[in-house]
């Protein structure tokens, strides 16, 4: 199967549908033939100089061949403890696509799709590589945020931001784009704005969605996909979780994806590369 063929395939309507296609080998190699050689759980914290607060991230990653698939976890989530990492080692991708824990299924799906269709052609779609220069953690965060916000259409005036990242909010503020910050952890932004714990709790007068790939791992991605389709508004994704998964939803409610495979920009002081996918390039 070549990239042109897969670009003409129907796009999935849901995460479960895409997982089903992978299980049934509709996208390429039989997942029973692929084995996870390495599994690892990355835990790290970041507190940028001059910023009021910091954050913690946890990621489950699986390696299949040369590909690494990842799924972010909520801090303190014990569903992917050392025992789960051990379970993944030596397992086939097919087995892990049936794993009871959703983050394991997402990491396995990401690794599988990255193995078949690595960047810059995830989902058979051509990406634009975007360089993020090396430097301090805040400098890189700001560069990445500017690149992500550039994917929003110019007419957008108010955004529901799902997955609060201070640099993303700062980039929106610098462009006079209003936003409603939404994150499962709640709290307040560094500008003392209320962070809504769910999209349902936020006001509904936004005209675009800017959503983290972590929604794949917590099971809420399909909700935002449905919202974007029902309201005919742009849905832009910034994806460390599922960077090889989310480009498959372009043209099915997703407008653009900033895909970032492991290792992520925040883990390395050197240059990093983002892969930007847009609906118009299907």
Tab-separated table of C-alpha atoms in Angstrom:
chain	number	residue	atom	x	y	z
A	1	UNK	CA	0.000	0.000	0.000
A	2	UNK	CA	1.416	3.420	-0.927
A	3	UNK	CA	0.768	6.820	0.578
A	4	UNK	CA	-1.476	7.960	-2.265
A	5	UNK	CA	-3.698	4.933	-1.744
A	6	UNK	CA	-4.116	5.442	1.978
A	7	UNK	CA	-4.827	9.163	1.568
A	8	UNK	CA	-7.901	8.142	-0.456
A	9	UNK	CA	-9.167	5.762	2.239
A	10	UNK	CA	-12.163	6.729	4.379
A	11	UNK	CA	-11.101	8.521	7.543
A	12	UNK	CA	-12.163	7.041	10.902
A	13	UNK	CA	-15.124	8.497	12.759
A	14	UNK	CA	-13.802	7.587	16.207
A	15	UNK	CA	-10.740	6.357	18.059
A	16	UNK	CA	-12.312	2.931	18.513
A	17	UNK	CA	-12.881	2.650	14.773
A	18	UNK	CA	-9.212	3.412	14.067
A	19	UNK	CA	-8.116	0.878	16.699
A	20	UNK	CA	-10.402	-1.655	15.024
A	21	UNK	CA	-8.816	-0.998	11.636
A	22	UNK	CA	-5.384	-1.563	13.184
A	23	UNK	CA	-6.471	-4.786	14.909
A	24	UNK	CA	-7.834	-6.117	11.616
A	25	UNK	CA	-4.671	-5.167	9.684
A	26	UNK	CA	-6.657	-2.899	7.358
A	27	UNK	CA	-3.831	-0.356	7.377
A	28	UNK	CA	-0.881	-2.600	6.611
A	29	UNK	CA	1.207	-5.154	8.498
A	30	UNK	CA	-0.650	-7.627	10.714
A	31	UNK	CA	-0.188	-6.340	14.294
A	32	UNK	CA	0.293	-9.963	15.407
A	33	UNK	CA	3.638	-9.873	13.587
A	34	UNK	CA	4.978	-6.820	15.456
A	35	UNK	CA	6.476	-7.082	18.937
A	36	UNK	CA	7.144	-4.325	21.488
A	37	UNK	CA	10.889	-4.358	22.107
A	38	UNK	CA	11.047	-1.531	24.655
A	39	UNK	CA	8.522	0.012	27.029
A	40	UNK	CA	9.232	2.950	29.297
A	41	UNK	CA	7.456	5.376	31.600
A	42	UNK	CA	8.832	8.941	31.536
A	43	UNK	CA	8.109	11.214	34.501
A	44	UNK	CA	9.364	14.782	34.548
A	45	UNK	CA	8.607	18.219	35.907
A	46	UNK	CA	9.157	21.686	34.453
A	47	UNK	CA	9.256	25.098	36.119
A	48	UNK	CA	10.315	27.762	33.626
A	49	UNK	CA	12.410	30.623	34.971
A	50	UNK	CA	10.158	33.687	35.588
A	51	UNK	CA	6.959	31.611	35.550
A	52	UNK	CA	4.772	31.496	38.657
A	53	UNK	CA	4.141	27.772	38.661
A	54	UNK	CA	5.296	24.541	37.083
A	55	UNK	CA	3.832	21.293	35.868
A	56	UNK	CA	4.484	17.572	35.792
A	57	UNK	CA	4.145	15.192	32.879
A	58	UNK	CA	4.045	11.398	32.693
A	59	UNK	CA	4.223	9.436	29.451
A	60	UNK	CA	3.976	5.765	28.576
A	61	UNK	CA	6.035	4.935	25.469
A	62	UNK	CA	6.353	1.734	23.444
A	63	UNK	CA	8.933	0.973	20.783
A	64	UNK	CA	8.101	-1.108	17.710
A	65	UNK	CA	11.019	-1.381	15.322
A	66	UNK	CA	12.357	2.148	14.886
A	67	UNK	CA	9.062	3.753	15.919
A	68	UNK	CA	8.143	5.035	19.375
A	69	UNK	CA	4.487	5.525	20.249
A	70	UNK	CA	3.461	7.541	23.301
A	71	UNK	CA	0.468	8.316	25.481
A	72	UNK	CA	0.447	11.014	28.144
A	73	UNK	CA	-0.974	10.250	31.575
A	74	UNK	CA	-2.477	12.507	34.184
A	75	UNK	CA	0.087	13.105	36.961
A	76	UNK	CA	-0.272	10.439	39.621
A	77	UNK	CA	-2.180	8.089	37.308
A	78	UNK	CA	-1.144	4.626	38.474
A	79	UNK	CA	-2.782	2.703	35.627
A	80	UNK	CA	0.577	2.368	33.864
A	81	UNK	CA	2.821	1.382	36.744
A	82	UNK	CA	5.943	-0.727	36.441
A	83	UNK	CA	3.799	-3.851	36.223
A	84	UNK	CA	2.084	-2.532	33.104
A	85	UNK	CA	5.430	-1.633	31.538
A	86	UNK	CA	6.552	-5.217	32.166
A	87	UNK	CA	3.337	-6.537	30.595
A	88	UNK	CA	4.069	-4.609	27.406
A	89	UNK	CA	7.588	-5.961	26.940
A	90	UNK	CA	7.617	-8.749	24.375
A	91	UNK	CA	3.876	-8.434	23.736
A	92	UNK	CA	2.583	-8.139	20.205
A	93	UNK	CA	0.939	-4.940	19.069
A	94	UNK	CA	-2.233	-6.953	18.521
A	95	UNK	CA	-2.300	-8.017	22.168
A	96	UNK	CA	-1.800	-4.445	23.385
A	97	UNK	CA	-4.532	-3.096	21.117
A	98	UNK	CA	-6.879	-5.198	23.292
A	99	UNK	CA	-5.284	-4.155	26.608
A	100	UNK	CA	-7.829	-3.142	29.291
A	101	UNK	CA	-6.039	0.170	29.941
A	102	UNK	CA	-6.825	2.846	27.342
A	103	UNK	CA	-3.377	4.556	27.591
A	104	UNK	CA	-1.728	1.245	26.663
A	105	UNK	CA	-4.032	0.849	23.651
A	106	UNK	CA	-3.271	4.416	22.533
A	107	UNK	CA	0.506	4.013	22.938
A	108	UNK	CA	0.346	0.718	21.008
A	109	UNK	CA	-1.767	2.304	18.248
A	110	UNK	CA	0.630	5.241	18.016
A	111	UNK	CA	3.662	2.937	17.782
A	112	UNK	CA	1.940	0.786	15.172
A	113	UNK	CA	0.927	3.722	12.977
A	114	UNK	CA	4.326	5.388	13.395
A	115	UNK	CA	5.928	2.107	12.294
A	116	UNK	CA	3.775	1.967	9.155
A	117	UNK	CA	3.464	5.666	8.340
A	118	UNK	CA	6.173	7.674	10.156
A	119	UNK	CA	6.439	11.444	10.062
A	120	UNK	CA	6.372	13.405	7.844
A	121	UNK	CA	3.669	11.246	6.238
A	122	UNK	CA	1.451	10.086	9.107
A	123	UNK	CA	-1.885	8.890	7.790
A	124	UNK	CA	-0.574	9.214	4.243
A	125	UNK	CA	-0.691	13.012	4.532
A	126	UNK	CA	2.261	15.281	3.776
A	127	UNK	CA	3.444	17.339	6.756
A	128	UNK	CA	5.388	20.558	6.959
A	129	UNK	CA	8.429	20.117	9.254
A	130	UNK	CA	8.725	23.065	11.657
A	131	UNK	CA	11.990	23.633	13.482
A	132	UNK	CA	12.031	24.677	17.114
A	133	UNK	CA	15.479	26.007	17.945
A	134	UNK	CA	17.484	24.913	20.947
A	135	UNK	CA	17.789	26.937	24.105
A	136	UNK	CA	16.267	27.323	27.547
A	137	UNK	CA	13.028	25.601	28.460
A	138	UNK	CA	10.904	28.776	28.300
A	139	UNK	CA	12.429	29.859	24.994
A	140	UNK	CA	11.625	26.511	23.396
A	141	UNK	CA	8.147	26.477	24.922
A	142	UNK	CA	7.381	29.894	23.437
A	143	UNK	CA	8.650	28.884	20.000
A	144	UNK	CA	6.540	25.756	20.046
A	145	UNK	CA	3.476	27.716	21.206
A	146	UNK	CA	3.807	30.269	18.398
A	147	UNK	CA	4.038	27.448	15.858
A	148	UNK	CA	0.930	25.744	17.251
A	149	UNK	CA	-1.165	28.920	17.396
A	150	UNK	CA	-0.185	29.653	13.781
A	151	UNK	CA	-2.368	26.667	12.820
A	152	UNK	CA	-5.533	28.461	13.937
A	153	UNK	CA	-7.429	30.159	11.093
A	154	UNK	CA	-7.031	33.967	11.132
A	155	UNK	CA	-10.765	34.610	11.649
A	156	UNK	CA	-10.837	32.892	15.078
A	157	UNK	CA	-11.796	35.209	17.926
A	158	UNK	CA	-12.411	32.954	20.960
A	159	UNK	CA	-10.885	29.531	21.561
A	160	UNK	CA	-11.667	26.705	23.948
A	161	UNK	CA	-8.170	25.582	24.998
A	162	UNK	CA	-8.177	22.009	26.305
A	163	UNK	CA	-4.941	21.233	28.114
A	164	UNK	CA	-3.654	24.404	29.729
A	165	UNK	CA	-0.130	25.379	28.656
A	166	UNK	CA	0.997	28.821	29.767
A	167	UNK	CA	2.964	29.551	26.590
A	168	UNK	CA	-0.024	28.719	24.399
A	169	UNK	CA	-2.252	31.078	26.375
A	170	UNK	CA	0.439	33.759	26.184
A	171	UNK	CA	0.652	33.361	22.402
A	172	UNK	CA	-3.125	33.755	22.111
A	173	UNK	CA	-3.064	36.825	24.352
A	174	UNK	CA	-0.353	38.430	22.211
A	175	UNK	CA	-2.702	38.107	19.215
A	176	UNK	CA	-5.737	39.429	21.118
A	177	UNK	CA	-7.487	36.067	20.735
A	178	UNK	CA	-9.784	35.387	23.692
A	179	UNK	CA	-9.926	31.917	25.229
A	180	UNK	CA	-11.524	29.668	27.797
A	181	UNK	CA	-8.890	27.508	29.505
A	182	UNK	CA	-10.002	23.947	30.272
A	183	UNK	CA	-8.056	21.229	32.080
A	184	UNK	CA	-8.948	18.257	34.271
A	185	UNK	CA	-6.727	19.623	37.043
A	186	UNK	CA	-8.676	22.890	37.277
A	187	UNK	CA	-7.109	25.791	39.175
A	188	UNK	CA	-6.217	29.203	37.768
A	189	UNK	CA	-3.887	30.411	35.022
A	190	UNK	CA	-0.870	32.607	35.715
A	191	UNK	CA	-3.138	35.549	34.801
A	192	UNK	CA	-5.517	34.416	37.569
A	193	UNK	CA	-8.184	33.168	35.126
A	194	UNK	CA	-10.445	30.309	36.121
A	195	UNK	CA	-9.516	26.977	34.523
A	196	UNK	CA	-12.667	24.981	33.769
A	197	UNK	CA	-12.483	21.308	34.675
A	198	UNK	CA	-14.577	20.260	31.679
A	199	UNK	CA	-15.716	21.689	28.389
A	200	UNK	CA	-19.310	21.400	29.612
A	201	UNK	CA	-18.497	23.806	32.461
A	202	UNK	CA	-17.042	26.451	30.112
A	203	UNK	CA	-19.121	29.044	28.236
A	204	UNK	CA	-20.119	27.820	24.796
A	205	UNK	CA	-19.492	30.876	22.639
A	206	UNK	CA	-16.077	29.792	21.320
A	207	UNK	CA	-15.472	29.599	17.576
A	208	UNK	CA	-12.506	27.185	17.575
A	209	UNK	CA	-11.006	24.352	19.593
A	210	UNK	CA	-7.314	24.024	20.493
A	211	UNK	CA	-6.971	20.586	22.066
A	212	UNK	CA	-4.166	18.483	23.539
A	213	UNK	CA	-3.520	14.979	22.281
A	214	UNK	CA	-3.838	13.821	25.885
A	215	UNK	CA	-7.577	13.666	25.242
A	216	UNK	CA	-6.837	10.400	23.430
A	217	UNK	CA	-5.554	8.838	26.644
A	218	UNK	CA	-8.376	10.028	28.891
A	219	UNK	CA	-11.113	9.033	26.454
A	220	UNK	CA	-12.489	12.502	25.663
A	221	UNK	CA	-11.087	13.057	22.165
A	222	UNK	CA	-14.238	11.818	20.403
A	223	UNK	CA	-16.290	14.397	22.338
A	224	UNK	CA	-14.261	17.293	20.931
A	225	UNK	CA	-14.241	15.740	17.470
A	226	UNK	CA	-18.025	15.563	17.604
A	227	UNK	CA	-18.313	19.139	18.877
A	228	UNK	CA	-16.171	20.477	16.044
A	229	UNK	CA	-18.198	18.606	13.426
A	230	UNK	CA	-21.578	19.537	14.909
A	231	UNK	CA	-20.701	23.239	15.103
A	232	UNK	CA	-18.563	23.376	11.925
A	233	UNK	CA	-15.712	25.062	13.780
A	234	UNK	CA	-11.939	24.492	13.475
A	235	UNK	CA	-10.320	21.813	15.650
A	236	UNK	CA	-6.540	22.191	15.986
A	237	UNK	CA	-4.566	19.587	17.935
A	238	UNK	CA	-1.172	19.789	19.613
A	239	UNK	CA	-0.054	16.215	19.988
A	240	UNK	CA	2.715	14.573	21.921
A	241	UNK	CA	0.281	11.818	22.804
A	242	UNK	CA	-0.725	10.102	19.575
A	243	UNK	CA	1.334	12.204	17.186
A	244	UNK	CA	1.040	9.412	14.624
A	245	UNK	CA	-2.648	8.811	15.385
A	246	UNK	CA	-4.298	12.211	15.121
A	247	UNK	CA	-3.388	13.048	11.488
A	248	UNK	CA	-5.741	10.195	10.530
A	249	UNK	CA	-8.677	12.415	11.609
A	250	UNK	CA	-7.902	15.239	9.183
A	251	UNK	CA	-11.001	15.807	7.123
A	252	UNK	CA	-13.156	14.055	9.751
A	253	UNK	CA	-13.483	17.089	12.016
A	254	UNK	CA	-9.799	17.888	12.547
A	255	UNK	CA	-8.473	21.014	10.820
A	256	UNK	CA	-4.775	20.788	11.687
A	257	UNK	CA	-2.327	18.854	13.867
A	258	UNK	CA	0.977	19.896	15.386
A	259	UNK	CA	2.532	16.449	15.823
A	260	UNK	CA	5.521	15.964	18.088
A	261	UNK	CA	7.043	12.493	18.349
A	262	UNK	CA	9.213	11.355	21.245
A	263	UNK	CA	11.584	12.796	22.498
A	264	UNK	CA	9.519	15.922	23.101
A	265	UNK	CA	10.823	19.487	22.927
A	266	UNK	CA	10.882	19.882	26.711
A	267	UNK	CA	13.206	16.896	27.227
A	268	UNK	CA	16.105	18.219	25.143
A	269	UNK	CA	17.897	21.548	25.042
A	270	UNK	CA	18.818	21.119	21.384
A	271	UNK	CA	16.701	21.783	18.301
A	272	UNK	CA	13.413	19.890	17.917
A	273	UNK	CA	11.107	19.266	14.970
A	274	UNK	CA	7.321	19.534	14.890
A	275	UNK	CA	5.297	18.111	12.010
A	276	UNK	CA	2.356	20.250	10.959
A	277	UNK	CA	-0.506	18.566	9.131
A	278	UNK	CA	-3.395	20.490	7.595
A	279	UNK	CA	-6.764	19.394	6.293
A	280	UNK	CA	-6.177	21.035	2.925
A	281	UNK	CA	-3.219	18.745	2.249
A	282	UNK	CA	-5.261	15.525	2.112
